[in-house]
Coordinates of C-alpha atoms in Angstrom, one line a residue:
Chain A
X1 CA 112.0 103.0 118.6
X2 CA 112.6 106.7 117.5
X3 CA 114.6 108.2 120.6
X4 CA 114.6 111.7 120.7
X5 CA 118.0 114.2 123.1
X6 CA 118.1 117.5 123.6
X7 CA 121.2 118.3 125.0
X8 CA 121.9 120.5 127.7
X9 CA 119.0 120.4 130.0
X10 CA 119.6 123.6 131.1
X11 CA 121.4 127.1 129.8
X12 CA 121.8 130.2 131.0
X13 CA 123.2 132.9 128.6
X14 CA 123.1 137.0 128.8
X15 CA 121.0 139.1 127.0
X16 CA 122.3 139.9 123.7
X17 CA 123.7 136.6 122.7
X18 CA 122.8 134.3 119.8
X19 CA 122.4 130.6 121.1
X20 CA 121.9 127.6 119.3
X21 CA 119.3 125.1 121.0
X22 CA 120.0 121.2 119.7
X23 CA 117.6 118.1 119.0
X24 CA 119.1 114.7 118.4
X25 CA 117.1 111.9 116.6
X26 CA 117.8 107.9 115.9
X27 CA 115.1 107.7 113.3
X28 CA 116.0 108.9 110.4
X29 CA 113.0 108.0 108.5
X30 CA 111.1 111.2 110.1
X31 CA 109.7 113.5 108.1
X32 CA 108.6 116.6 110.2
X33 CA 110.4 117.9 113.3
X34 CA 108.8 120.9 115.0
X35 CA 110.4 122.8 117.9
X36 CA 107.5 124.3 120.7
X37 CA 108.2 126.6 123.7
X38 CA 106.7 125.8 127.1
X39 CA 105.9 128.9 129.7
X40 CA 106.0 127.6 133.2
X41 CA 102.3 125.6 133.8
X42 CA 101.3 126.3 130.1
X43 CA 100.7 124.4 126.9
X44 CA 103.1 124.1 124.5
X45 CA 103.4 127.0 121.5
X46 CA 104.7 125.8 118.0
X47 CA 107.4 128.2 116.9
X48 CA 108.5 126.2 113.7
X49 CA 107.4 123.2 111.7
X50 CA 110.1 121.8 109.5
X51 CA 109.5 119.3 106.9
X52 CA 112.4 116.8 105.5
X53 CA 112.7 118.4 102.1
X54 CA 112.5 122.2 103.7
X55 CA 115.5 121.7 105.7
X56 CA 115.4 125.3 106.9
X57 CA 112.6 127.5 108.3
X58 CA 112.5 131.0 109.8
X59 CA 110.8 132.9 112.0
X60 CA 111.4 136.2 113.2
X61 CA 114.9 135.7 115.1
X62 CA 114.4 132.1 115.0
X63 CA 115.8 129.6 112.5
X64 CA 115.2 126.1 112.6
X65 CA 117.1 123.7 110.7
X66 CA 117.3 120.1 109.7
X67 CA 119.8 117.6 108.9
X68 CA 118.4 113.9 108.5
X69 CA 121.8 112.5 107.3
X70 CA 123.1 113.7 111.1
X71 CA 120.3 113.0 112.9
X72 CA 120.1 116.7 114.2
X73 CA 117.8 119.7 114.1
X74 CA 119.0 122.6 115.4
X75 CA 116.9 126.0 116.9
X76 CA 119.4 129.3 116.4
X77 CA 118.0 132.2 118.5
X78 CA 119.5 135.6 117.6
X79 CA 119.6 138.2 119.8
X80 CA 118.7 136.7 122.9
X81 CA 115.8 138.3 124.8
X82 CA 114.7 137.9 129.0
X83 CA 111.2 137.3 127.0
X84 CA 112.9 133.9 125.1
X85 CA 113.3 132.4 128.8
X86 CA 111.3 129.1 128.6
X87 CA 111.5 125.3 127.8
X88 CA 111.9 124.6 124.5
X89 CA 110.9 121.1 123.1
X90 CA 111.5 119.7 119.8
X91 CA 109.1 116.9 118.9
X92 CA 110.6 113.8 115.4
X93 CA 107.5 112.8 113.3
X94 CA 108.3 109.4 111.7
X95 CA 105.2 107.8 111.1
X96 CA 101.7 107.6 111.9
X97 CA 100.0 108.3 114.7
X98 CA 101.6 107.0 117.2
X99 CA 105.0 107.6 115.9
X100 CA 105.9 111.5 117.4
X101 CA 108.4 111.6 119.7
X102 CA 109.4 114.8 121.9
X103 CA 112.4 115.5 123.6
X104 CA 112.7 116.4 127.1
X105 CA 113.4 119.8 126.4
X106 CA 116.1 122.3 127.3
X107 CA 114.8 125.1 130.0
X108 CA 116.5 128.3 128.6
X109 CA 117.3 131.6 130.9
X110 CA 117.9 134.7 129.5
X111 CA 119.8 136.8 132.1
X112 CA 118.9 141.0 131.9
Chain B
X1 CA 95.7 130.3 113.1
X2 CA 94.2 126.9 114.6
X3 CA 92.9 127.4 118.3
X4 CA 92.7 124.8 120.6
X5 CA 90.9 125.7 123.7
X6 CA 91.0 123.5 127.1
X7 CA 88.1 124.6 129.0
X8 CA 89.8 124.6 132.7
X9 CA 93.8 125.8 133.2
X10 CA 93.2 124.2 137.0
X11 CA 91.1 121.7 138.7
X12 CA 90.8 120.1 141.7
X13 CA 88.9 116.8 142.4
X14 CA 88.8 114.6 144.7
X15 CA 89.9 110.8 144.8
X16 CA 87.0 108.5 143.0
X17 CA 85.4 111.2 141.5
X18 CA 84.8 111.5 137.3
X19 CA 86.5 113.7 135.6
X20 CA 85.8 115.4 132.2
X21 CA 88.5 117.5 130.7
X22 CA 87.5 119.0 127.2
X23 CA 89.4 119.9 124.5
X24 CA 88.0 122.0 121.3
X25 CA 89.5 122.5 117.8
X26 CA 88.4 125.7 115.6
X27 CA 90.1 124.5 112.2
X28 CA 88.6 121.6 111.4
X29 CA 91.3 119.4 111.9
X30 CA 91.0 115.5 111.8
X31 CA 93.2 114.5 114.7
X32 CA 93.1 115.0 117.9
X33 CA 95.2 114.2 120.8
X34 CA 95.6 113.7 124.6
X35 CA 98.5 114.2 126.6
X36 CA 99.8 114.0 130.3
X37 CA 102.9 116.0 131.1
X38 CA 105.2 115.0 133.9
X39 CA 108.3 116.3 135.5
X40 CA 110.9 113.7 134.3
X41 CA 108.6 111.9 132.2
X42 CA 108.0 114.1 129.3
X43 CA 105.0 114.0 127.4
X44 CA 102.7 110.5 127.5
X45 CA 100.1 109.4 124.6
X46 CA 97.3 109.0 126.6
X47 CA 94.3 108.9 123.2
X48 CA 93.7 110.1 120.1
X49 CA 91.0 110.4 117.8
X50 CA 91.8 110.2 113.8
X51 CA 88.1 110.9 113.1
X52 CA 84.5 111.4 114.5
X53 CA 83.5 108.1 117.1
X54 CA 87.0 106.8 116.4
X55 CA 89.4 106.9 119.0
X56 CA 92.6 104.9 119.7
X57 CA 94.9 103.8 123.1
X58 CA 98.3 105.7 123.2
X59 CA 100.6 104.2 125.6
X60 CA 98.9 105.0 128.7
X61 CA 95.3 104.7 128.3
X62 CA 94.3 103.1 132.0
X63 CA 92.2 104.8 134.0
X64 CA 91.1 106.9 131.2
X65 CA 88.8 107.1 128.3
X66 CA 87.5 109.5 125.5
X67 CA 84.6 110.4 123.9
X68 CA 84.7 112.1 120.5
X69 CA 80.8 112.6 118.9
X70 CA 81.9 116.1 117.6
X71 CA 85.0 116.9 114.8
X72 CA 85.8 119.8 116.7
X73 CA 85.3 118.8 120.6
X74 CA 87.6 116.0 122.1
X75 CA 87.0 115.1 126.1
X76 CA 89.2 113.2 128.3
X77 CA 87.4 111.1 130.9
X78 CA 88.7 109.9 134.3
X79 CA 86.7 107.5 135.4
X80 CA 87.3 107.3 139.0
X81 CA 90.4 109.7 139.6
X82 CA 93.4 108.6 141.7
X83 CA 96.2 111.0 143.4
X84 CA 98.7 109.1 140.7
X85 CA 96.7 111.3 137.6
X86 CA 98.1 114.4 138.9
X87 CA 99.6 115.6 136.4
X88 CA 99.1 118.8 133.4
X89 CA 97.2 117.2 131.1
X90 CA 97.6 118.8 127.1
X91 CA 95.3 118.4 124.0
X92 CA 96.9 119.0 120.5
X93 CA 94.9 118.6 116.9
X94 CA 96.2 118.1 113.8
X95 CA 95.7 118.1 110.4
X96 CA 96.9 115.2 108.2
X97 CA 98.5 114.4 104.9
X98 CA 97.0 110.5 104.6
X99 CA 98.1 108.7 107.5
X100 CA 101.1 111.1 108.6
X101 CA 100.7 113.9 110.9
X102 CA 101.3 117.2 109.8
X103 CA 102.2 119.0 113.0
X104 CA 100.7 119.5 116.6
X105 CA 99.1 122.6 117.7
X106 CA 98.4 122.0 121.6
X107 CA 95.7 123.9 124.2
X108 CA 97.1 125.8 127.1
X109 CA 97.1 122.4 129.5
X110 CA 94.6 121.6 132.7
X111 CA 96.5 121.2 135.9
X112 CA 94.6 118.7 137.5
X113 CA 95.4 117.7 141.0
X114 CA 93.3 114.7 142.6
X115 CA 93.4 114.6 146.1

């Protein structure tokens, strides 16, 4: 069964700074990975969608990458903002429907 | 961009009472899901629906049922609602490439608290 880390829980990090957000995965037969954040007591937002032969994506200040040999995806945030302060989940497609596994997130603070 | 629109952010119900949450999808997707979120316990499959009238258990389908008769409009039901279904409840659609799922896009959630 596809087991999905995100590792830490928790950071903390000062305005300004670039951070690098990680997502560990056993399966390597997925074939999307897409990172969400989570407001407190909202639904989740998609920020980037990453398909196995992409291996990069970029949004804005955001870049998402993916490495199935490693079993890793990685979210780099540039330029830290007090706006980026959330929970940010990454979520391993590997097969059908019932086959998407999330990770239980790492809650981010940006400090002013 | 795909909207996916939860009619209630919070409801309170009481104990043995049905519940209906809906869940509508603007882009015409062909899956659509339901999801409880829980401190600790991450997101749970409750249902999904791969097509009009079809629906399918997720790992935690007791107490619950769905009802899909529209492509666009997916509702959760809770039959008789216990304190223990608590809990921010998410829907997501999707669109599909075959059997694999492209990628969620997920409603703002329903708080529901049952007391």
């Amino acid at each position: 069964k596809q087991e999905v880390t995100q590792i830490p829980a928790a950071l903390s990090v000062p305005e300004g700074e670039n951070l690098v957000l990680n997502c560990s995965f056993t399966d390597s037969a997925i074939y999307n990975l897409q990172w969400f954040r989570q407001d407190p007591g909202k639904g989740l937002t998609s920020l980037l969608l990453i398909q196995s032969s992409q291996r990069e994506q970029t949004s804005g200040r955001l870049n998402a990458s993916l490495d199935k040999s490693s079993g890793r995806s990685t979210l780099y945030i540039a330029a830290s903002q007090p706006g980026d302060s959330a929970t940010y989940l990454c979520a391993g497609f590997s097969g059908g429907y019932q086959k998407v596994t999330f990770g239980t997130g790492t809650k981010l603070q940006v400090i002013p | 961009d795909v909207k996916v629109t939860q009619s209630s952010r919070y409801l309170v119900k009481r104990t043995g009472e049905k519940v209906f949450l809906e869940c509508v999808q603007d882009m015409d997707h062909e899956n659509m899901f339901w999801y409880r979120q829980d401190p600790g316990l991450g997101l749970r499959l409750i249902y999904f629906s791969y097509d009009v009238k079809m629906k399918e258990k997720g790992d935690i389908p007791e107490g619950y049922s769905v009802s899909r008769e529209k492509k666009e409009r997916f509702s959760l039901i809770l039959e008789s609602a216990s304190t223990n279904q608590t809990s921010m409840y998410l829907c997501a659609s999707s669109d599909r490439e075959g059997h694999l799922i492209y990628g969620y896009t997920f409603g703002s959630g329903t708080r529901l608290t049952v007391v």
